Amino acid sequence: MAKPTAKPRWVFGYGSLMWNPGFATPETQAARLQGWHRAFCIYSEHYRGTPETPGLMLGLLPGGSCRGLAHRLPAAAYDDVRRYLIHREIDNDGVYVETVRPIRLDDGRVVPSLVYLADRTHRQFAGKLPEAETLRLIRQGHGATGSSLDYVMNTVAHLGELGLNDRALERLARAAGSGAGPSSR
């Protein structure tokens, strides 16, 4: 009988992990995480901003569902990739909590996956901000890996490539990119 493994073999990407996983993955599929939704709810003081001029990053908050990409972790480099993910998602800004949740892959399989949720007790947790403040932070944020605006645009572009619509995120990207204020819709 095969020994059961507690090691999750997938990681769910809903922001930059979609287009820049940072490791060679043997398989990538579109996937859905039920019970959580994508939200700009984290002040970024490292990757997309600084302590003096924070940007915003996405996190996962309870409720709804989230479409993104699932990357299968390479078996031969599993421990190295896990260390990399912990460094990337937890050690720098420190605003994510790693957990394992079931995700549904586009081929119909339901698999356990590493998922990085927003730590709602962390000092950089912004929660739901008014749209004007969200836009201000997205426009001002520049950090170690680029701007918050580029992060928004890349997320929208990659969701579009998957044929996924996130109307609220698309509207936010248009407003942030145009310099316009909050929309009246």
PDB file of N, CA and C in Angstrom, residues 5 7-11 17 21-28 70-85 114:
ATOM      1  N   THR A   5       0.825  10.913   1.565  1.00  0.00           N
ATOM      2  CA  THR A   5       1.724  12.050   1.683  1.00  0.00           C
ATOM      3  C   THR A   5       0.949  13.280   2.147  1.00  0.00           C
ATOM      4  N   LYS A   7       2.331  16.215   1.776  1.00  0.00           N
ATOM      5  CA  LYS A   7       2.902  17.310   0.995  1.00  0.00           C
ATOM      6  C   LYS A   7       1.942  17.744  -0.094  1.00  0.00           C
ATOM      7  N   PRO A   8       1.473  18.994  -0.046  1.00  0.00           N
ATOM      8  CA  PRO A   8       0.658  19.469  -1.161  1.00  0.00           C
ATOM      9  C   PRO A   8       1.532  19.568  -2.407  1.00  0.00           C
ATOM     10  N   ARG A   9       0.996  19.164  -3.520  1.00  0.00           N
ATOM     11  CA  ARG A   9       1.762  19.130  -4.772  1.00  0.00           C
ATOM     12  C   ARG A   9       1.443  20.285  -5.706  1.00  0.00           C
ATOM     13  N   TRP A  10       0.599  21.220  -5.247  1.00  0.00           N
ATOM     14  CA  TRP A  10       0.191  22.356  -6.069  1.00  0.00           C
ATOM     15  C   TRP A  10       0.286  23.643  -5.252  1.00  0.00           C
ATOM     16  N   VAL A  11       0.422  24.769  -5.956  1.00  0.00           N
ATOM     17  CA  VAL A  11       0.312  26.085  -5.337  1.00  0.00           C
ATOM     18  C   VAL A  11      -0.659  26.897  -6.187  1.00  0.00           C
ATOM     19  N   LEU A  17       1.872  35.240  -8.668  1.00  0.00           N
ATOM     20  CA  LEU A  17       2.211  33.820  -8.838  1.00  0.00           C
ATOM     21  C   LEU A  17       1.627  33.264 -10.140  1.00  0.00           C
ATOM     22  N   PRO A  21       5.755  32.495 -11.333  1.00  0.00           N
ATOM     23  CA  PRO A  21       5.840  31.595 -10.182  1.00  0.00           C
ATOM     24  C   PRO A  21       7.248  31.538  -9.580  1.00  0.00           C
ATOM     25  N   GLY A  22       8.277  31.816 -10.382  1.00  0.00           N
ATOM     26  CA  GLY A  22       9.639  31.823  -9.855  1.00  0.00           C
ATOM     27  C   GLY A  22      10.295  30.452  -9.798  1.00  0.00           C
ATOM     28  N   PHE A  23       9.653  29.452 -10.361  1.00  0.00           N
ATOM     29  CA  PHE A  23      10.229  28.109 -10.424  1.00  0.00           C
ATOM     30  C   PHE A  23       9.673  27.420 -11.658  1.00  0.00           C
ATOM     31  N   ALA A  24      10.411  26.421 -12.140  1.00  0.00           N
ATOM     32  CA  ALA A  24       9.952  25.643 -13.295  1.00  0.00           C
ATOM     33  C   ALA A  24       8.901  24.655 -12.824  1.00  0.00           C
ATOM     34  N   THR A  25       7.715  24.784 -13.377  1.00  0.00           N
ATOM     35  CA  THR A  25       6.616  23.918 -12.977  1.00  0.00           C
ATOM     36  C   THR A  25       6.329  22.896 -14.075  1.00  0.00           C
ATOM     37  N   PRO A  26       6.116  21.643 -13.715  1.00  0.00           N
ATOM     38  CA  PRO A  26       5.836  20.638 -14.736  1.00  0.00           C
ATOM     39  C   PRO A  26       4.423  20.718 -15.307  1.00  0.00           C
ATOM     40  N   GLU A  27       3.536  21.466 -14.662  1.00  0.00           N
ATOM     41  CA  GLU A  27       2.157  21.556 -15.138  1.00  0.00           C
ATOM     42  C   GLU A  27       1.506  22.794 -14.538  1.00  0.00           C
ATOM     43  N   THR A  28       0.738  23.498 -15.352  1.00  0.00           N
ATOM     44  CA  THR A  28      -0.035  24.653 -14.906  1.00  0.00           C
ATOM     45  C   THR A  28      -1.435  24.527 -15.477  1.00  0.00           C
ATOM     46  N   ALA A  70      -3.080  27.235 -11.074  1.00  0.00           N
ATOM     47  CA  ALA A  70      -2.443  26.290 -10.155  1.00  0.00           C
ATOM     48  C   ALA A  70      -1.187  25.760 -10.832  1.00  0.00           C
ATOM     49  N   HIS A  71      -0.084  25.804 -10.096  1.00  0.00           N
ATOM     50  CA  HIS A  71       1.191  25.278 -10.593  1.00  0.00           C
ATOM     51  C   HIS A  71       1.528  24.031  -9.795  1.00  0.00           C
ATOM     52  N   ARG A  72       1.808  22.952 -10.514  1.00  0.00           N
ATOM     53  CA  ARG A  72       2.242  21.732  -9.826  1.00  0.00           C
ATOM     54  C   ARG A  72       3.701  21.919  -9.416  1.00  0.00           C
ATOM     55  N   LEU A  73       4.006  21.566  -8.182  1.00  0.00           N
ATOM     56  CA  LEU A  73       5.366  21.706  -7.664  1.00  0.00           C
ATOM     57  C   LEU A  73       6.223  20.571  -8.197  1.00  0.00           C
ATOM     58  N   PRO A  74       7.453  20.864  -8.608  1.00  0.00           N
ATOM     59  CA  PRO A  74       8.316  19.822  -9.159  1.00  0.00           C
ATOM     60  C   PRO A  74       8.786  18.858  -8.067  1.00  0.00           C
ATOM     61  N   ALA A  75       8.603  17.574  -8.295  1.00  0.00           N
ATOM     62  CA  ALA A  75       8.958  16.570  -7.286  1.00  0.00           C
ATOM     63  C   ALA A  75      10.445  16.611  -6.942  1.00  0.00           C
ATOM     64  N   ALA A  76      11.307  16.731  -7.940  1.00  0.00           N
ATOM     65  CA  ALA A  76      12.753  16.669  -7.705  1.00  0.00           C
ATOM     66  C   ALA A  76      13.272  17.867  -6.911  1.00  0.00           C
ATOM     67  N   ALA A  77      12.608  18.998  -7.022  1.00  0.00           N
ATOM     68  CA  ALA A  77      13.066  20.218  -6.335  1.00  0.00           C
ATOM     69  C   ALA A  77      12.039  20.678  -5.304  1.00  0.00           C
ATOM     70  N   TYR A  78      11.216  19.767  -4.802  1.00  0.00           N
ATOM     71  CA  TYR A  78      10.105  20.130  -3.938  1.00  0.00           C
ATOM     72  C   TYR A  78      10.550  20.960  -2.728  1.00  0.00           C
ATOM     73  N   ASP A  79      11.530  20.486  -1.973  1.00  0.00           N
ATOM     74  CA  ASP A  79      11.956  21.192  -0.761  1.00  0.00           C
ATOM     75  C   ASP A  79      12.517  22.575  -1.078  1.00  0.00           C
ATOM     76  N   ASP A  80      13.279  22.689  -2.173  1.00  0.00           N
ATOM     77  CA  ASP A  80      13.818  23.994  -2.569  1.00  0.00           C
ATOM     78  C   ASP A  80      12.699  24.953  -2.956  1.00  0.00           C
ATOM     79  N   VAL A  81      11.713  24.463  -3.698  1.00  0.00           N
ATOM     80  CA  VAL A  81      10.599  25.310  -4.123  1.00  0.00           C
ATOM     81  C   VAL A  81       9.782  25.746  -2.910  1.00  0.00           C
ATOM     82  N   ARG A  82       9.552  24.842  -1.968  1.00  0.00           N
ATOM     83  CA  ARG A  82       8.817  25.220  -0.750  1.00  0.00           C
ATOM     84  C   ARG A  82       9.552  26.318   0.016  1.00  0.00           C
ATOM     85  N   ARG A  83      10.878  26.185   0.155  1.00  0.00           N
ATOM     86  CA  ARG A  83      11.656  27.230   0.835  1.00  0.00           C
ATOM     87  C   ARG A  83      11.535  28.561   0.078  1.00  0.00           C
ATOM     88  N   TYR A  84      11.620  28.490  -1.243  1.00  0.00           N
ATOM     89  CA  TYR A  84      11.479  29.690  -2.066  1.00  0.00           C
ATOM     90  C   TYR A  84      10.117  30.344  -1.829  1.00  0.00           C
ATOM     91  N   LEU A  85       9.046  29.557  -1.854  1.00  0.00           N
ATOM     92  CA  LEU A  85       7.701  30.108  -1.666  1.00  0.00           C
ATOM     93  C   LEU A  85       7.535  30.731  -0.285  1.00  0.00           C
ATOM     94  N   LEU A 114      -1.242  24.517  -1.814  1.00  0.00           N
ATOM     95  CA  LEU A 114      -0.769  25.619  -0.987  1.00  0.00           C
ATOM     96  C   LEU A 114      -1.516  26.868  -1.413  1.00  0.00           C
TER      97      LEU A 114
END
